[in-house]
């Protein structure tokens, strides 16, 4: 009879004789609880101080004070607040309706019809998603305002004119459409590509024409995508800050965001602003609940067939040339001309339709940027926050994702929802939440006065974006691989580190690229955290553009745009990263 000597699993060294096995100071399950608590404390718990500040009689960093409803009473009895709410709802409604019409129309025509130049038109339509939103706003202001280059040139040399004044709510909504409609296009295009053409064939065998089958079969199946897109655009419109500061300032048009910004920066009414932030947060949360009620059971929109056989193109005949011309005209007015305005303003000493731009070409605007310490510090600080913050946030997303999706942790579901929470939290609320959190937890103000405070706020703000880019790759890795490592003696953390995270390394790189771009261009959360020693590029541009649209802010916009495109280009070349909604 033979005996088999048991050997320790690979990678483990047996303890010396007489010595008990070495014990880890923290078990795997305990480490999950610690990370879960820290994550939810930072992501969700930061909102608690905002609510506390809204019902406290003095700022939270001051001693004394008591519970009070005076802040809400002052807010709700302020006529200018209700004017801002009315303007915000009107602006959001106009932007949502216009973006849905443009986005859904472009998705149908550029995906399911035979109009010429579909690929080129799609590329130009998606350009605003890859660029900082403020850059496009600067271009609109330089070209299409009443005194802008393009509008003045049209009135001087043709019988045409810009039909909408950009210094109005409809004008601001039109500018917002150029940024929001590509997002709607992406959301609806994905749904159209997933619909099996055999469903339309069934309608055609019943006597329906090609266009009717598209409208009666495929369009109703897009209802969840259209509803999601509409509520997303409406929610983002309620919190937008850059657009009303740049275009609404001269006409004294106040939205909710500018109301909160003005009362914080100029009036220092922190309790009142906190009450307004709570109102904004509740409104956006209500939109998400409304979305679930409107969409209902998404299974109603799921086809029961197998994998789609391919996208079939609907032939439009001679009408395809007219539709292609209409989309080209839209892209020319909404994208090409504003981008041209940014470059013209940046590389000329004066931008006027009465002076040839070629005769006033200059690099003095860029010289002014690099000679001003405020601008150079803003660029350097933003690059540091984007690089270091993007890397650390990517690592945090990877760790939290494997706990949420590859473990048996009891509260993993709440961790999944927690990482998506920042998507529904307005940017201004995010910045205010961390302002009050730092005021309570760090009485010295050292964190808020450093780049770490801004970086943490930017990281939480962009968390959902990085998670959305990382999770699909993680879901595509079978659990058998890490289970095999566990059966060989590896701990759960060892299996995650040596197997899963190595396999999803490209997805981590893609997440880092998207986080880098988002944190480089972010501005709103920094409103409550930035100091004279910690300027950031997005907020510096926003404050400069709010006072004047000149060559300096255009030069900053070009620099910001070039950095963004270089990073996205490198990410696409190395990792296949593409801008997503």
Coordinates of C-alpha atoms in Angstrom, one line a residue:
X1 CA 0.0 0.0 0.0
X2 CA 1.4 3.4 -1.0
X3 CA 0.7 6.8 0.5
X4 CA 0.5 10.1 -1.2
X5 CA 2.1 13.0 0.5
X6 CA 0.0 16.2 0.4
X7 CA 1.7 19.3 -0.8
X8 CA 0.7 22.9 -0.2
X9 CA -0.9 24.7 -3.1
X10 CA 1.5 26.4 -5.5
X11 CA 2.6 29.9 -4.4
X12 CA 2.2 29.1 -0.7
X13 CA 5.1 28.3 1.6
X14 CA 4.3 25.9 4.5
X15 CA 5.0 27.3 8.0
X16 CA 8.1 25.9 9.8
X17 CA 7.4 23.0 12.1
X18 CA 5.9 24.0 15.4
X19 CA 4.9 27.5 14.2
X20 CA 1.2 28.2 13.6
X21 CA 0.1 29.4 10.1
X22 CA 0.5 33.1 9.4
X23 CA -2.9 34.9 9.7
X24 CA -3.9 37.8 7.6
X25 CA -4.7 41.0 9.5
X26 CA -7.9 41.4 7.5
X27 CA -10.0 38.6 6.0
X28 CA -11.3 38.8 2.5
X29 CA -14.9 39.4 3.6
X30 CA -13.8 42.0 6.1
X31 CA -11.9 43.9 3.4
X32 CA -15.0 43.9 1.2
X33 CA -17.0 45.5 4.1
X34 CA -14.3 48.1 4.6
X35 CA -14.0 49.1 0.9
X36 CA -17.8 49.0 0.6
X37 CA -18.2 51.4 3.5
X38 CA -15.5 53.8 2.3
X39 CA -16.9 53.8 -1.3
X40 CA -20.4 54.6 -0.2
X41 CA -19.2 57.2 2.3
X42 CA -17.3 59.1 -0.4
X43 CA -19.8 58.6 -3.2
X44 CA -23.2 58.9 -1.5
X45 CA -22.4 60.1 2.0
X46 CA -20.9 63.4 0.7
X47 CA -24.5 64.6 -0.1
X48 CA -25.5 64.5 3.6
X49 CA -23.6 67.7 4.5
X50 CA -25.4 69.6 1.7
X51 CA -28.8 68.6 3.2
X52 CA -27.5 69.5 6.7
X53 CA -26.3 72.9 5.5
X54 CA -29.7 73.6 4.0
X55 CA -31.4 73.2 7.3
X56 CA -28.8 74.8 9.6
X57 CA -28.9 78.5 10.6
X58 CA -25.1 79.1 10.3
X59 CA -22.4 77.7 8.0
X60 CA -21.3 74.2 9.1
X61 CA -17.7 75.3 9.7
X62 CA -18.9 77.9 12.3
X63 CA -19.8 77.0 15.9
X64 CA -23.3 77.3 17.1
X65 CA -26.4 77.4 15.0
X66 CA -29.6 75.4 15.1
X67 CA -32.1 73.6 12.9
X68 CA -34.2 75.9 10.8
X69 CA -36.3 76.1 7.7
X70 CA -35.3 79.7 7.0
X71 CA -33.1 78.8 4.1
X72 CA -35.9 77.1 2.2
X73 CA -38.3 79.8 3.2
X74 CA -36.0 82.5 1.8
X75 CA -35.5 80.4 -1.4
X76 CA -39.2 79.7 -2.0
X77 CA -40.2 83.3 -1.4
X78 CA -37.5 84.7 -3.7
X79 CA -39.1 85.8 -7.0
X80 CA -35.8 85.6 -8.8
X81 CA -35.6 81.9 -7.8
X82 CA -38.9 81.1 -9.5
X83 CA -37.8 83.1 -12.5
X84 CA -34.7 81.0 -12.7
X85 CA -36.8 77.8 -12.3
X86 CA -39.1 78.9 -15.1
X87 CA -36.3 79.8 -17.4
X88 CA -34.5 76.5 -16.7
X89 CA -37.6 74.4 -17.4
X90 CA -38.2 76.3 -20.7
X91 CA -34.6 76.0 -21.7
X92 CA -34.6 72.3 -20.9
X93 CA -37.8 71.6 -22.7
X94 CA -36.6 73.4 -25.9
X95 CA -33.3 71.7 -25.8
X96 CA -34.9 68.3 -25.2
X97 CA -37.5 68.6 -28.0
X98 CA -34.9 69.9 -30.5
X99 CA -32.3 67.3 -29.6
X100 CA -34.7 64.4 -29.8
X101 CA -36.0 65.5 -33.3
X102 CA -32.5 66.0 -34.6
X103 CA -30.9 63.0 -32.9
X104 CA -33.6 60.5 -33.7
X105 CA -33.9 61.8 -37.3
X106 CA -30.2 61.5 -37.9
X107 CA -30.1 58.0 -36.3
X108 CA -32.8 56.8 -38.7
X109 CA -31.4 58.4 -41.9
X110 CA -27.7 57.8 -41.2
X111 CA -28.3 54.2 -40.1
X112 CA -31.2 52.8 -42.1
X113 CA -31.3 54.7 -45.4
X114 CA -29.1 55.0 -48.4
X115 CA -28.3 58.8 -48.3
X116 CA -24.9 59.5 -49.7
X117 CA -21.9 60.3 -47.4
X118 CA -23.3 58.5 -44.4
X119 CA -20.0 57.8 -42.8
X120 CA -18.6 61.3 -43.2
X121 CA -21.8 62.9 -41.9
X122 CA -21.8 60.5 -38.9
X123 CA -18.2 61.5 -38.1
X124 CA -18.9 65.2 -38.2
X125 CA -22.1 64.7 -36.1
X126 CA -20.1 63.0 -33.3
X127 CA -17.4 65.6 -33.2
X128 CA -19.1 67.6 -30.4
X129 CA -19.0 64.5 -28.1
X130 CA -15.2 64.3 -28.5
X131 CA -14.6 68.0 -27.7
X132 CA -15.1 70.1 -24.5
X133 CA -18.5 71.6 -24.5
X134 CA -17.2 75.0 -23.6
X135 CA -15.1 75.1 -26.8
X136 CA -18.1 74.8 -29.0
X137 CA -20.0 77.5 -26.9
X138 CA -17.0 79.9 -27.5
X139 CA -17.2 79.2 -31.2
X140 CA -21.0 79.9 -31.3
X141 CA -20.4 83.2 -29.5
X142 CA -17.6 84.2 -31.9
X143 CA -19.6 83.4 -35.0
X144 CA -23.4 83.4 -34.5
X145 CA -24.1 86.1 -31.9
X146 CA -25.6 89.4 -33.3
X147 CA -22.1 90.9 -33.6
X148 CA -20.5 87.6 -34.5
X149 CA -18.3 87.1 -37.6
X150 CA -20.6 84.8 -39.5
X151 CA -23.9 86.5 -38.7
X152 CA -22.4 90.0 -39.5
X153 CA -21.0 88.7 -42.8
X154 CA -24.3 87.3 -43.8
X155 CA -26.2 90.5 -43.1
X156 CA -23.6 92.6 -44.9
X157 CA -23.1 90.5 -48.0
X158 CA -26.4 88.6 -48.4
X159 CA -30.1 88.9 -47.7
X160 CA -29.8 86.1 -45.1
X161 CA -29.5 86.6 -41.3
X162 CA -29.3 84.5 -38.1
X163 CA -33.0 84.0 -37.3
X164 CA -32.5 83.4 -33.6
X165 CA -30.7 85.7 -31.1
X166 CA -28.3 83.6 -29.1
X167 CA -28.6 86.0 -26.2
X168 CA -32.1 84.5 -25.5
X169 CA -33.4 81.2 -24.1
X170 CA -34.3 79.8 -27.6
X171 CA -30.8 80.8 -28.8
X172 CA -29.1 79.1 -25.8
X173 CA -31.3 76.0 -26.4
X174 CA -30.2 76.0 -30.1
X175 CA -26.5 76.0 -29.0
X176 CA -27.2 73.2 -26.5
X177 CA -28.7 71.1 -29.2
X178 CA -25.4 71.0 -31.0
X179 CA -23.9 69.2 -27.9
X180 CA -27.0 67.1 -26.9
X181 CA -28.3 65.8 -30.3
X182 CA -25.1 63.6 -30.9
X183 CA -25.8 61.9 -27.6
X184 CA -29.4 61.2 -28.6
X185 CA -28.0 59.9 -31.9
X186 CA -25.7 57.4 -30.2
X187 CA -28.4 56.1 -27.9
X188 CA -30.9 55.6 -30.7
X189 CA -28.4 54.3 -33.2
X190 CA -27.5 51.4 -31.0
X191 CA -31.1 50.4 -30.7
X192 CA -31.6 50.6 -34.5
X193 CA -28.6 48.4 -35.1
X194 CA -29.9 45.7 -32.7
X195 CA -33.4 45.4 -34.3
X196 CA -33.8 42.3 -36.6
X197 CA -34.8 43.4 -40.1
X198 CA -37.0 40.3 -40.4
X199 CA -39.5 42.1 -38.2
X200 CA -39.9 44.8 -40.9
X201 CA -40.0 42.1 -43.6
X202 CA -43.0 40.6 -41.8
X203 CA -44.8 44.0 -41.9
X204 CA -43.9 44.3 -45.6
X205 CA -45.4 40.9 -46.4
X206 CA -48.6 42.2 -44.9
X207 CA -48.7 45.1 -47.4
X208 CA -46.8 47.8 -45.6
X209 CA -44.3 49.9 -47.6
X210 CA -40.6 50.3 -46.7
X211 CA -41.1 53.6 -45.0
X212 CA -44.3 52.6 -43.2
X213 CA -42.6 49.4 -41.9
X214 CA -39.7 51.4 -40.5
X215 CA -42.1 53.8 -38.8
X216 CA -44.6 51.3 -37.5
X217 CA -42.2 48.5 -36.4
X218 CA -38.7 49.8 -35.7
X219 CA -39.6 53.3 -34.4
X220 CA -41.9 52.0 -31.5
X221 CA -39.1 49.6 -30.5
X222 CA -36.9 52.7 -29.9
X223 CA -39.2 54.0 -27.2
X224 CA -36.9 53.1 -24.3
X225 CA -33.9 54.7 -26.0
X226 CA -35.9 57.8 -26.8
X227 CA -37.3 58.1 -23.3
X228 CA -33.8 57.6 -21.8
X229 CA -32.3 60.2 -24.1
X230 CA -35.1 62.7 -23.5
X231 CA -34.8 62.5 -19.7
X232 CA -31.0 62.5 -19.8
X233 CA -31.0 65.7 -21.9
X234 CA -33.6 67.4 -19.8
X235 CA -31.7 66.5 -16.6
X236 CA -28.4 67.8 -18.0
X237 CA -30.1 71.0 -19.2
X238 CA -31.3 71.7 -15.7
X239 CA -27.7 71.8 -14.3
X240 CA -25.8 73.4 -17.2
X241 CA -23.7 76.3 -16.1
X242 CA -21.2 77.3 -18.9
X243 CA -23.9 78.1 -21.5
X244 CA -26.0 80.6 -19.4
X245 CA -22.9 82.2 -18.0
X246 CA -21.5 82.9 -21.5
X247 CA -24.6 83.8 -23.4
X248 CA -27.2 84.6 -20.7
X249 CA -25.1 87.0 -18.7
X250 CA -25.5 90.1 -21.0
X251 CA -29.3 89.6 -21.2
X252 CA -29.6 88.9 -17.5
X253 CA -31.1 85.5 -18.1
X254 CA -30.9 83.5 -14.9
X255 CA -31.2 79.7 -14.8
X256 CA -31.0 77.5 -11.6
X257 CA -27.3 76.9 -12.1
X258 CA -26.4 80.6 -12.5
X259 CA -28.7 81.6 -9.6
X260 CA -26.8 79.2 -7.3
X261 CA -23.5 80.3 -8.7
X262 CA -24.2 84.0 -8.3
X263 CA -25.6 83.7 -4.7
X264 CA -22.6 81.7 -3.7
X265 CA -19.8 83.7 -5.3
X266 CA -21.2 87.2 -5.0
X267 CA -23.6 87.1 -2.1
X268 CA -22.1 84.2 0.0
X269 CA -25.6 83.0 0.9
X270 CA -24.4 79.4 1.5
X271 CA -27.5 78.2 3.3
X272 CA -29.7 79.5 0.6
X273 CA -27.6 77.9 -2.1
X274 CA -27.5 74.6 -0.3
X275 CA -31.3 74.6 -0.2
X276 CA -31.4 75.3 -3.9
X277 CA -28.9 72.4 -4.5
X278 CA -31.2 70.1 -2.5
X279 CA -34.1 71.2 -4.8
X280 CA -32.0 70.5 -7.9
X281 CA -30.9 67.1 -6.6
X282 CA -34.5 66.1 -5.8
X283 CA -35.7 67.3 -9.3
X284 CA -33.1 65.2 -11.1
X285 CA -33.8 62.1 -8.9
X286 CA -37.5 62.5 -9.7
X287 CA -36.6 62.5 -13.4
X288 CA -35.0 59.0 -13.0
X289 CA -38.1 57.7 -11.2
X290 CA -40.3 59.2 -14.0
X291 CA -38.1 57.4 -16.5
X292 CA -38.7 54.0 -14.9
X293 CA -42.5 54.7 -14.8
X294 CA -42.6 55.8 -18.5
X295 CA -40.5 53.0 -19.9
X296 CA -42.1 50.3 -17.6
X297 CA -41.2 46.7 -18.4
X298 CA -38.4 46.8 -21.0
X299 CA -39.1 43.2 -22.0
X300 CA -42.0 44.6 -24.0
X301 CA -39.5 46.1 -26.4
X302 CA -37.3 43.0 -26.7
X303 CA -37.6 40.9 -29.9
X304 CA -37.8 37.1 -29.5
X305 CA -35.6 36.3 -32.5
X306 CA -32.0 35.3 -32.5
X307 CA -29.1 37.4 -33.5
X308 CA -30.0 40.1 -36.1
X309 CA -29.1 39.1 -39.7
X310 CA -27.8 42.5 -40.5
X311 CA -28.9 46.1 -41.1
X312 CA -30.9 46.6 -44.3
X313 CA -30.8 49.9 -46.0
X314 CA -34.0 51.6 -47.0
X315 CA -33.7 53.1 -50.5
X316 CA -35.1 56.7 -50.6
X317 CA -34.7 57.4 -54.3
X318 CA -34.1 61.0 -55.3
X319 CA -35.2 62.2 -51.8
X320 CA -31.9 60.9 -50.4
X321 CA -30.0 63.9 -51.9
X322 CA -32.3 66.4 -50.3
X323 CA -32.0 64.7 -46.9
X324 CA -28.2 64.5 -47.2
X325 CA -28.2 68.2 -48.0
X326 CA -30.3 69.1 -45.0
X327 CA -28.1 67.1 -42.6
X328 CA -25.0 68.7 -44.2
X329 CA -26.5 72.2 -43.7
X330 CA -27.2 71.4 -40.1
X331 CA -23.7 70.2 -39.5
X332 CA -22.2 73.2 -41.2
X333 CA -24.2 75.7 -39.1
X334 CA -24.0 73.8 -35.8
X335 CA -20.5 72.2 -35.9
X336 CA -18.2 73.4 -38.6
X337 CA -18.7 77.1 -38.4
X338 CA -18.5 77.3 -34.6
X339 CA -15.2 75.3 -34.6
X340 CA -13.9 77.5 -37.4
X341 CA -14.8 80.5 -35.2
X342 CA -12.6 79.1 -32.3
X343 CA -9.6 78.8 -34.5
X344 CA -10.1 82.2 -36.2
X345 CA -10.5 84.0 -32.9
X346 CA -7.4 82.2 -31.5
X347 CA -5.1 83.0 -34.5
X348 CA -6.2 86.5 -35.3
X349 CA -5.7 89.8 -33.5
X350 CA -9.2 90.9 -34.4
X351 CA -12.1 88.9 -35.8
X352 CA -14.3 91.1 -38.0
X353 CA -16.2 90.5 -41.3
X354 CA -14.8 93.8 -42.6
X355 CA -11.2 92.7 -42.2
X356 CA -9.6 89.7 -43.9
X357 CA -8.5 87.1 -41.3
X358 CA -5.4 86.4 -43.4
X359 CA -4.2 90.0 -42.9
X360 CA -4.4 89.8 -39.0
X361 CA -3.0 86.4 -38.4
X362 CA -1.0 86.3 -35.1
X363 CA 0.3 84.0 -32.3
X364 CA 0.0 86.7 -29.7
X365 CA -3.0 85.1 -28.1
X366 CA -1.0 82.0 -27.4
X367 CA 1.9 84.1 -26.2
X368 CA -0.5 85.8 -23.8
X369 CA -1.6 82.4 -22.5
X370 CA 1.9 81.0 -21.8
X371 CA 3.1 84.3 -20.3
X372 CA 0.3 84.5 -17.8
X373 CA 0.9 82.4 -14.6
X374 CA -2.8 82.0 -14.0
X375 CA -3.3 80.3 -17.4
X376 CA -0.2 78.1 -17.3
X377 CA -1.0 77.0 -13.7
X378 CA -4.5 76.1 -14.8
X379 CA -3.2 73.9 -17.6
X380 CA -0.6 72.2 -15.4
X381 CA -3.0 71.7 -12.5
X382 CA -5.6 70.2 -14.8
X383 CA -3.1 67.9 -16.4
X384 CA -2.0 66.7 -13.0
X385 CA -5.5 66.1 -11.8
X386 CA -6.4 64.3 -15.0
X387 CA -3.3 62.1 -15.0
X388 CA -3.0 61.2 -11.3
X389 CA -6.7 61.4 -10.6
X390 CA -7.6 59.3 -13.7
X391 CA -5.1 56.6 -12.7
X392 CA -6.2 56.3 -9.1
X393 CA -9.9 56.4 -10.1
X394 CA -9.3 53.7 -12.7
X395 CA -7.7 51.5 -10.0
X396 CA -10.6 52.2 -7.6
X397 CA -13.2 51.4 -10.3
X398 CA -11.4 48.1 -11.0
X399 CA -11.3 47.1 -7.3
X400 CA -14.9 48.0 -6.6
X401 CA -16.1 46.4 -9.8
X402 CA -14.6 43.0 -9.0
X403 CA -16.2 43.2 -5.6
X404 CA -19.5 44.2 -7.1
X405 CA -19.6 41.6 -9.8
X406 CA -17.1 38.8 -9.0
X407 CA -17.6 38.1 -5.3
X408 CA -20.4 36.9 -3.1
X409 CA -20.3 40.0 -1.0
X410 CA -23.6 40.5 0.7
X411 CA -24.1 44.2 -0.3
X412 CA -22.6 44.0 -3.8
X413 CA -25.8 45.2 -5.4
X414 CA -25.7 48.5 -3.5
X415 CA -22.1 48.9 -4.7
X416 CA -23.2 48.6 -8.3
X417 CA -25.9 51.2 -7.8
X418 CA -23.5 53.4 -5.9
X419 CA -21.0 53.6 -8.7
X420 CA -23.8 54.8 -11.0
X421 CA -25.1 57.3 -8.5
X422 CA -22.8 60.2 -9.6
X423 CA -24.5 60.1 -13.1
X424 CA -27.7 61.4 -11.6
X425 CA -26.1 64.0 -9.2
X426 CA -25.7 67.5 -10.8
X427 CA -22.1 68.7 -11.0
X428 CA -22.8 71.8 -8.9
X429 CA -24.2 69.5 -6.1
X430 CA -21.1 67.4 -6.3
X431 CA -18.8 70.3 -5.8
X432 CA -20.9 71.7 -3.0
X433 CA -21.1 68.3 -1.3
X434 CA -17.3 68.0 -1.1
X435 CA -17.0 71.6 0.0
X436 CA -19.2 70.9 3.1
X437 CA -17.6 67.5 3.6
X438 CA -14.1 69.0 3.7
X439 CA -15.4 71.9 5.9
X440 CA -16.6 69.3 8.5
X441 CA -13.9 66.7 8.3
X442 CA -10.8 69.0 7.7
X443 CA -11.1 72.1 9.9
X444 CA -7.6 73.2 8.8
X445 CA -8.8 73.5 5.1
X446 CA -5.6 71.8 3.9
X447 CA -7.4 69.3 1.6
X448 CA -9.8 71.9 0.1
X449 CA -6.8 74.2 -0.5
X450 CA -5.0 71.5 -2.5
X451 CA -5.5 69.8 -5.8
X452 CA -6.5 66.7 -3.9
X453 CA -9.8 68.2 -3.0
X454 CA -10.7 69.1 -6.5
X455 CA -9.3 65.8 -7.8
X456 CA -11.6 63.8 -5.4
X457 CA -14.7 65.8 -6.6
X458 CA -13.8 65.3 -10.2
X459 CA -13.1 61.6 -9.6
X460 CA -16.5 61.0 -8.1
X461 CA -18.1 63.1 -10.8
X462 CA -16.5 60.9 -13.5
X463 CA -16.9 57.6 -11.7
X464 CA -20.0 56.4 -13.6
X465 CA -18.2 57.2 -17.0
X466 CA -15.2 55.0 -16.1
X467 CA -17.4 52.2 -14.7
X468 CA -19.5 52.2 -17.8
X469 CA -16.4 51.7 -19.9
X470 CA -14.8 49.1 -17.7
X471 CA -17.8 46.8 -16.8
X472 CA -18.6 45.4 -20.3
X473 CA -15.1 43.9 -20.5
X474 CA -15.3 42.5 -17.0
X475 CA -18.7 40.9 -17.8
X476 CA -17.1 39.2 -20.8
X477 CA -14.6 37.2 -18.7
X478 CA -16.0 33.9 -17.5
X479 CA -16.0 33.1 -13.8
X480 CA -14.4 29.7 -14.5
X481 CA -11.0 31.3 -14.8
X482 CA -10.8 32.8 -11.4
X483 CA -12.6 29.8 -9.9
X484 CA -9.8 27.6 -11.3
X485 CA -7.3 29.8 -9.5
X486 CA -9.3 29.5 -6.3
X487 CA -9.3 25.7 -6.5
X488 CA -5.5 25.8 -6.9
X489 CA -5.2 27.5 -3.6
X490 CA -5.2 31.2 -4.5
X491 CA -7.1 33.6 -2.3
X492 CA -9.9 35.6 -3.8
X493 CA -7.8 38.7 -4.0
X494 CA -4.9 36.8 -5.6
X495 CA -7.3 35.4 -8.2
X496 CA -8.6 38.8 -9.0
X497 CA -5.1 40.3 -9.2
X498 CA -3.4 37.6 -11.2
X499 CA -6.2 36.5 -13.5
X500 CA -9.2 38.9 -13.8
X501 CA -7.5 42.3 -13.6
X502 CA -4.7 41.2 -16.0
X503 CA -7.3 40.1 -18.6
X504 CA -9.2 43.4 -18.3
X505 CA -6.1 45.6 -18.5
X506 CA -7.1 47.0 -21.9
X507 CA -10.4 48.0 -20.5
X508 CA -8.7 49.7 -17.6
X509 CA -6.6 51.6 -20.1
X510 CA -9.8 52.7 -22.0
X511 CA -11.4 53.8 -18.7
X512 CA -8.3 55.8 -17.9
X513 CA -8.4 57.6 -21.2
X514 CA -12.1 58.6 -20.8
X515 CA -11.5 59.7 -17.2
X516 CA -8.5 61.7 -18.2
X517 CA -10.5 63.7 -20.8
X518 CA -13.5 64.1 -18.5
X519 CA -11.4 65.4 -15.5
X520 CA -9.3 67.6 -17.8
X521 CA -12.4 69.4 -19.1
X522 CA -14.6 69.5 -16.0
X523 CA -15.4 72.8 -14.4
X524 CA -18.6 73.0 -12.4
X525 CA -17.5 71.0 -9.3
X526 CA -14.5 73.3 -9.0
X527 CA -16.7 76.4 -8.5
X528 CA -16.9 75.6 -4.7
X529 CA -13.4 74.2 -4.2
X530 CA -11.0 76.2 -6.3
X531 CA -8.7 78.7 -4.6
X532 CA -6.2 81.3 -6.0
X533 CA -3.5 78.7 -5.6
X534 CA -5.4 75.9 -7.4
X535 CA -6.9 77.2 -10.6
X536 CA -8.0 74.6 -13.2
X537 CA -8.4 74.9 -16.9
X538 CA -12.1 74.4 -17.3
X539 CA -13.2 76.9 -14.6
X540 CA -10.6 79.5 -15.7
X541 CA -11.9 79.3 -19.2
X542 CA -15.5 79.5 -18.0
X543 CA -14.9 82.6 -15.8
X544 CA -12.9 84.3 -18.6
X545 CA -15.6 83.5 -21.2
X546 CA -18.3 84.8 -19.0
X547 CA -16.8 88.3 -19.2
X548 CA -15.6 88.4 -22.8
X549 CA -15.1 86.2 -25.8
X550 CA -11.6 87.3 -27.0
X551 CA -8.6 85.8 -28.5
X552 CA -7.1 84.6 -25.2
X553 CA -10.1 82.4 -24.2
X554 CA -10.2 81.1 -27.8
X555 CA -6.5 80.2 -27.5
X556 CA -7.2 78.4 -24.3
X557 CA -10.0 76.6 -26.1
X558 CA -7.7 75.5 -28.9
X559 CA -5.1 74.2 -26.3
X560 CA -7.8 72.3 -24.5
X561 CA -9.2 70.9 -27.7
X562 CA -5.8 69.8 -28.9
X563 CA -5.0 68.0 -25.6
X564 CA -8.3 66.3 -25.7
X565 CA -8.0 65.1 -29.3
X566 CA -4.4 63.9 -28.8
X567 CA -5.4 61.8 -25.7
X568 CA -8.5 60.4 -27.5
X569 CA -6.4 59.7 -30.6
X570 CA -3.8 57.9 -28.6
X571 CA -6.4 55.9 -26.8
X572 CA -8.1 54.9 -29.9
X573 CA -4.9 53.9 -31.6
X574 CA -3.6 51.9 -28.6
X575 CA -6.8 50.7 -27.0
X576 CA -9.6 51.2 -29.4
X577 CA -11.2 53.9 -27.2
X578 CA -14.1 55.8 -28.7
X579 CA -16.2 58.6 -27.2
X580 CA -19.5 57.3 -25.7
X581 CA -22.7 58.8 -24.5

